[in-house]
Structures are given as C-alpha cells and as structure tokens.
Amino acid sequence: EMPTTRYQIEREILIEAPVEVVWRTVTEPSQITQWFAPEVALAAEPGARGHIRFSDDEGGPVLVETVEPPTRFSFWWNHPTGAELEPGNAVLVEFTLASEGAGHTRLRVTESGLEPLAWSDAEKQHYADGHNEGWADFIGRLAQLLAPQA
C-alpha cells in the first residue's frame, strides 16, 4: 500500500512478459540501457553504489536499497549536490513486480521521499510532474522492448 504524499510519483503498466524477464530488464545494467539510460553501472545488491547517466548534465550516483527477486527493487538517487548520497537526503525509486496471468507482469514504479528534501514546494512539484511524465515514457519503452514480436 502506498503512503499518501503531496508529491505523488507513480506509474503502472501491464507488460506481456513473465515476471522473471521483467525483473532482469529492471535490474541488469545491460538491459536497463535498452529502455532507460545509456550509461548504467549498478549491482542488484542492497548497499551497492553505482550510477545512472542520461547525458553529460543529467544523472548521477545511485544507492541500491532493496533487492527481493523477482518482485521488488529500489534505489536512492537525486541527492543534493555536494552531499554524500544516503537514505533520507535523496529520492527513492521502487519497482514492484507482480505476475498477472500467463506470461504477464504488472509493473509499478514509484518515487518517494520528496517531502523532507530541502527544495522549495515549486521545485518538488516540478520534479513530481516531470518524473510522472518521464516514467510514463520509460515504462512504455520497457513494455515495447519486451512485447512479443509479430
């Protein structure tokens, strides 16, 4: 159950692929680069540090929080410049996967943790709006990548 927050970032999609396939696609760098970001270095291990880079000025360090194959994976990102990335000063991205029917997976992506950050309300709302749009695009790409070929 999702806690209610002022800045809700949540997207969900039904993907035509088994949960194990979707799990690999959201946790393995060689798969993540096909639908999310061109540069990904991370290990699906709690406490692992890595990075996700979209471009020269977008992206940065990540800290893996939760790894529960094949249903839950989360990491922290987008921490303040000049600070060490740690839980509580960053935003938590969580992927929740559930098998649904033969060969289908319901994928939910959420971001939480904006409220305690030292950003203005306008910055937090801008982030939430942008990331809601962004996740819709990214998980759409993921679903297309895994869609059965006709």
Backbone as numpy.savetxt, mean C-alpha at the origin, in Angstrom:
# Nx Ny Nz CAx CAy CAz Cx Cy Cz
-12.14 -4.61 10.99 -12.98 -3.42 10.99 -12.10 -2.18 10.99
-12.43 -1.24 10.15 -11.63 -0.03 10.01 -12.04 1.02 11.05
-11.06 1.59 11.74 -11.41 2.70 12.61 -11.83 3.90 11.77
-12.78 4.66 12.27 -13.23 5.84 11.54 -12.21 6.95 11.77
-11.76 7.53 10.69 -10.82 8.65 10.78 -11.34 9.78 9.91
-10.87 10.95 10.22 -11.28 12.11 9.43 -10.75 12.03 8.00
-9.56 11.49 7.87 -8.90 11.42 6.56 -8.88 9.96 6.10
-9.98 9.50 5.56 -10.14 8.10 5.17 -9.48 7.84 3.81
-8.55 6.92 3.79 -7.93 6.48 2.55 -8.16 4.98 2.48
-9.05 4.58 1.58 -9.39 3.16 1.48 -9.91 2.85 0.09
-9.37 1.79 -0.49 -9.81 1.32 -1.80 -9.93 -0.19 -1.73
-10.88 -0.73 -2.51 -11.11 -2.17 -2.53 -11.45 -2.59 -3.94
-10.99 -3.80 -4.31 -11.25 -4.31 -5.66 -11.30 -5.83 -5.62
-12.10 -6.41 -6.49 -12.14 -7.86 -6.67 -11.24 -8.19 -7.86
-10.27 -9.07 -7.63 -9.28 -9.41 -8.65 -9.48 -10.86 -9.08
-9.41 -11.08 -10.39 -9.56 -12.44 -10.94 -8.24 -13.18 -10.86
-7.83 -13.53 -9.63 -6.61 -14.31 -9.41 -6.68 -14.88 -8.00
-6.06 -16.03 -7.78 -6.04 -16.62 -6.44 -5.28 -15.75 -5.46
-5.63 -15.85 -4.20 -5.04 -15.01 -3.16 -3.51 -15.15 -3.10
-2.99 -16.34 -3.35 -1.53 -16.53 -3.30 -0.83 -15.73 -4.40
-1.47 -15.63 -5.57 -0.90 -14.86 -6.68 -0.94 -13.36 -6.35
-2.05 -12.89 -5.83 -2.17 -11.48 -5.46 -1.17 -11.16 -4.35
-1.01 -12.07 -3.40 -0.04 -11.87 -2.31 1.35 -11.61 -2.87
1.80 -12.46 -3.78 3.13 -12.27 -4.38 3.22 -10.92 -5.10
2.14 -10.52 -5.73 2.13 -9.29 -6.52 2.20 -8.05 -5.64
1.76 -8.13 -4.39 1.84 -6.97 -3.51 3.02 -7.03 -2.54
3.79 -8.14 -2.53 4.89 -8.25 -1.57 6.27 -8.45 -2.20
6.34 -8.85 -3.45 7.63 -9.11 -4.08 8.03 -7.93 -4.97
9.22 -7.34 -4.71 9.64 -6.17 -5.49 9.54 -6.33 -6.99
9.92 -7.50 -7.54 9.86 -7.68 -8.99 8.42 -7.61 -9.51
7.46 -7.93 -8.67 6.05 -7.83 -9.03 5.52 -6.42 -8.80
5.90 -5.81 -7.68 5.43 -4.47 -7.33 5.80 -3.46 -8.41
6.97 -3.63 -9.01 7.41 -2.69 -10.05 6.55 -2.76 -11.31
5.77 -3.82 -11.47 4.93 -3.95 -12.66 3.63 -3.17 -12.56
3.23 -2.76 -11.36 1.95 -2.05 -11.22 2.01 -0.82 -10.32
3.09 -0.64 -9.56 3.09 0.42 -8.55 4.18 1.46 -8.76
5.42 1.09 -8.59 6.53 2.05 -8.68 7.69 1.40 -9.42
8.44 2.16 -10.20 9.52 1.57 -10.99 10.71 1.10 -10.17
10.88 1.61 -8.95 12.02 1.21 -8.12 11.52 0.78 -6.75
11.70 -0.49 -6.42 11.22 -1.04 -5.15 12.31 -1.94 -4.57
12.68 -1.67 -3.34 13.61 -2.54 -2.61 13.04 -2.73 -1.22
12.51 -3.91 -0.97 12.00 -4.23 0.36 11.90 -5.73 0.52
11.93 -6.17 1.74 11.74 -7.58 2.06 10.46 -7.70 2.86
9.66 -8.72 2.56 8.40 -8.92 3.28 8.70 -9.60 4.62
9.34 -8.83 5.50 9.69 -9.30 6.84 9.45 -8.15 7.80
8.73 -8.40 8.92 8.49 -7.32 9.88 9.81 -6.67 10.32
9.84 -5.34 10.30 11.02 -4.59 10.70 12.00 -4.33 9.57
11.78 -4.92 8.40 12.69 -4.71 7.27 12.55 -3.27 6.76
13.68 -2.68 6.44 13.70 -1.33 5.88 14.01 -1.42 4.40
13.40 -0.56 3.63 13.63 -0.53 2.20 13.20 0.80 1.64
12.91 0.83 0.36 12.43 2.08 -0.25 11.57 1.77 -1.47
10.71 2.74 -1.74 9.87 2.72 -2.93 10.03 4.09 -3.57
10.42 4.10 -4.85 10.65 5.37 -5.54 9.83 5.40 -6.81
9.06 6.49 -6.95 8.23 6.70 -8.14 8.99 7.53 -9.18
9.76 8.51 -8.71 10.55 9.38 -9.57 11.64 10.00 -8.71
12.46 10.87 -9.29 13.55 11.48 -8.53 13.06 12.24 -7.30
11.85 12.82 -7.39 11.37 13.61 -6.26 10.14 13.01 -5.57
9.79 11.78 -5.89 8.66 11.12 -5.24 9.05 9.73 -4.78
8.79 9.47 -3.52 9.10 8.18 -2.93 10.10 8.34 -1.82
10.47 7.23 -1.22 11.42 7.27 -0.14 11.41 6.00 0.67
11.93 6.09 1.90 12.06 4.91 2.74 10.71 4.31 3.15
10.74 3.00 3.38 9.59 2.28 3.94 10.10 1.38 5.05
9.21 1.09 5.98 9.50 0.19 7.10 8.37 -0.82 7.17
8.68 -2.09 6.93 7.65 -3.14 6.92 7.16 -3.36 8.35
5.85 -3.38 8.51 5.21 -3.55 9.81 4.67 -4.97 10.00
3.75 -5.38 9.13 3.04 -6.65 9.31 3.19 -7.53 8.07
3.46 -8.81 8.30 3.53 -9.79 7.23 2.81 -11.03 7.73
1.61 -11.26 7.21 0.81 -12.43 7.57 0.33 -13.10 6.27
1.22 -13.91 5.65 0.87 -14.52 4.37 -0.35 -15.43 4.48
-1.22 -15.45 3.51 -1.31 -14.55 2.37 -2.41 -13.51 2.54
-2.64 -13.01 3.76 -3.80 -12.16 3.98 -3.51 -10.72 4.40
-2.33 -10.42 4.92 -2.10 -9.06 5.43 -0.65 -8.66 5.31
-0.43 -7.47 4.74 0.91 -6.92 4.56 0.82 -5.42 4.76
1.72 -4.86 5.59 1.67 -3.41 5.79 3.08 -2.84 5.94
3.18 -1.54 5.62 4.44 -0.82 5.78 4.17 0.65 6.08
5.14 1.27 6.73 5.11 2.71 7.03 5.86 3.44 5.93
5.37 4.65 5.59 6.06 5.51 4.62 5.63 6.95 4.82
6.22 7.85 4.04 5.88 9.28 4.05 6.05 9.91 5.43
7.24 9.78 5.97 7.59 10.39 7.25 8.17 11.79 7.02
8.29 12.59 8.10 8.82 13.95 7.93 10.27 13.96 7.45
10.57 14.90 6.58 11.93 15.07 6.09 12.86 15.35 7.25
13.99 14.69 7.28 14.98 14.90 8.32 14.77 14.04 9.55
13.66 13.34 9.65 13.40 12.47 10.80 13.65 11.02 10.40
13.90 10.19 11.39 14.04 8.75 11.17 12.65 8.16 11.00
12.47 7.34 9.98 11.18 6.68 9.75 10.90 5.71 10.88
9.75 5.88 11.53 9.33 4.98 12.60 7.82 5.02 12.73
7.23 3.95 13.29 5.78 3.97 13.51 5.40 5.20 14.34
4.33 5.85 13.94 3.88 7.03 14.67 4.25 8.35 14.02
5.30 8.39 13.20 5.62 9.64 12.50 5.48 9.48 10.99
4.75 8.45 10.60 4.59 8.14 9.19 3.17 7.63 8.95
2.89 7.31 7.70 1.58 6.81 7.31 1.70 5.30 7.10
0.71 4.55 7.60 0.71 3.10 7.47 -0.14 2.69 6.28
0.47 1.94 5.35 -0.24 1.37 4.20 -0.48 -0.09 4.53
-1.73 -0.53 4.39 -2.05 -1.92 4.69 -2.82 -2.55 3.54
-2.36 -3.73 3.12 -3.04 -4.55 2.13 -3.69 -5.71 2.87
-5.00 -5.88 2.66 -5.72 -7.00 3.25 -6.31 -7.80 2.09
-6.04 -9.10 2.08 -6.47 -9.97 0.99 -7.40 -11.04 1.54
-8.46 -11.34 0.80 -9.39 -12.39 1.19 -9.79 -13.18 -0.05
-9.70 -14.49 0.04 -10.15 -15.35 -1.04 -11.66 -15.22 -1.17
-12.12 -15.04 -2.40 -13.55 -14.86 -2.62 -13.96 -15.63 -3.87
-14.58 -16.76 -3.65 -14.98 -17.57 -4.79 -13.78 -18.27 -5.42
-14.04 -19.05 -6.42 -12.98 -19.81 -7.09 -12.05 -18.87 -7.85
-10.81 -18.79 -7.39 -9.80 -18.03 -8.11 -9.94 -16.52 -8.07
-10.67 -15.98 -7.10 -10.83 -14.53 -6.97 -10.31 -14.07 -5.61
-9.84 -12.83 -5.57 -9.33 -12.24 -4.34 -9.90 -10.85 -4.16
-10.41 -10.57 -2.97 -10.82 -9.21 -2.63 -9.62 -8.55 -1.97
-9.15 -7.46 -2.57 -8.00 -6.72 -2.07 -8.47 -5.37 -1.54
-8.11 -5.07 -0.31 -8.40 -3.76 0.28 -7.06 -3.10 0.62
-6.93 -1.85 0.23 -5.75 -1.05 0.55 -6.22 0.13 1.40
-5.57 0.32 2.54 -5.90 1.46 3.39 -4.61 2.18 3.78
-4.75 3.45 4.03 -3.66 4.23 4.62 -4.23 4.89 5.86
-3.49 4.82 6.95 -3.94 5.42 8.20 -2.77 6.09 8.90
-3.10 6.88 9.90 -2.06 7.53 10.69 -1.83 8.99 10.36
-2.71 9.59 9.58 -2.54 11.01 9.24 -2.81 11.93 10.43
-3.77 11.56 11.28 -4.22 12.46 12.34 -3.08 12.99 13.22
-2.16 12.13 13.72 -1.13 12.66 14.62 0.03 13.39 13.93
0.09 13.34 12.61 1.21 13.98 11.92 1.13 15.50 12.04
2.28 16.12 12.06 2.37 17.56 12.23 2.19 18.28 10.90
1.08 17.97 10.23 0.72 18.61 8.98 -0.52 19.44 9.23
-0.75 20.45 8.40 -1.98 21.23 8.52 -3.16 20.37 8.08
-4.37 20.76 8.47 -5.56 20.04 8.03 -5.65 20.03 6.51
-5.30 21.15 5.89 -5.35 21.22 4.43 -4.35 20.24 3.79
-3.15 20.12 4.36 -2.15 19.17 3.84 -2.65 17.72 3.99
-3.25 17.43 5.13 -3.76 16.07 5.37 -4.90 15.75 4.40
-5.79 16.71 4.18 -6.90 16.47 3.26 -6.40 16.31 1.84
-5.43 17.13 1.45 -4.83 17.03 0.12 -4.19 15.65 -0.08
-3.46 15.19 0.93 -2.83 13.87 0.89 -3.89 12.79 0.73
-4.94 12.83 1.57 -6.01 11.82 1.52 -6.69 11.81 0.16
-7.02 12.96 -0.36 -7.68 13.04 -1.67 -6.78 12.47 -2.76
-5.53 12.89 -2.76 -4.59 12.43 -3.78 -4.33 10.94 -3.70
-4.21 10.42 -2.49 -3.90 9.00 -2.34 -5.12 8.12 -2.61
-6.31 8.60 -2.34 -7.52 7.85 -2.73 -7.56 7.70 -4.25
-7.28 8.78 -4.96 -7.24 8.71 -6.43 -6.10 7.82 -6.90
-4.94 7.98 -6.28 -3.77 7.19 -6.67 -3.97 5.70 -6.47
-4.51 5.33 -5.31 -4.73 3.90 -5.06 -5.76 3.31 -6.02
-6.76 4.08 -6.39 -7.74 3.58 -7.37 -7.02 3.23 -8.67
-6.10 4.08 -9.10 -5.33 3.83 -10.31 -4.41 2.63 -10.14
-3.67 2.59 -9.04 -2.69 1.52 -8.84 -3.34 0.14 -8.73
-4.42 0.02 -7.95 -5.02 -1.31 -7.82 -5.76 -1.70 -9.10
-6.19 -0.71 -9.86 -6.74 -1.01 -11.18 -5.67 -1.61 -12.09
-4.45 -1.06 -12.02 -3.32 -1.61 -12.79 -3.00 -3.03 -12.34
-3.03 -3.23 -11.01 -2.74 -4.55 -10.46 -3.77 -5.57 -10.97
-5.03 -5.21 -10.92 -6.10 -6.11 -11.40 -5.93 -6.41 -12.87
-5.57 -5.41 -13.66 -5.34 -5.60 -15.11 -4.16 -6.52 -15.35
-3.10 -6.34 -14.58 -1.92 -7.18 -14.71 -2.25 -8.65 -14.48
-3.13 -8.93 -13.53 -3.47 -10.30 -13.17 -4.69 -10.85 -13.88
-5.36 -10.03 -14.68 -6.56 -10.46 -15.37 -6.24 -11.60 -16.34
-7.13 -12.58 -16.42 -6.91 -13.67 -17.38 -6.82 -13.12 -18.80
-5.91 -13.67 -19.56 -5.74 -13.24 -20.95 -6.71 -13.99 -21.84
-7.41 -13.26 -22.68 -8.44 -13.88 -23.57 -7.78 -14.59 -24.74
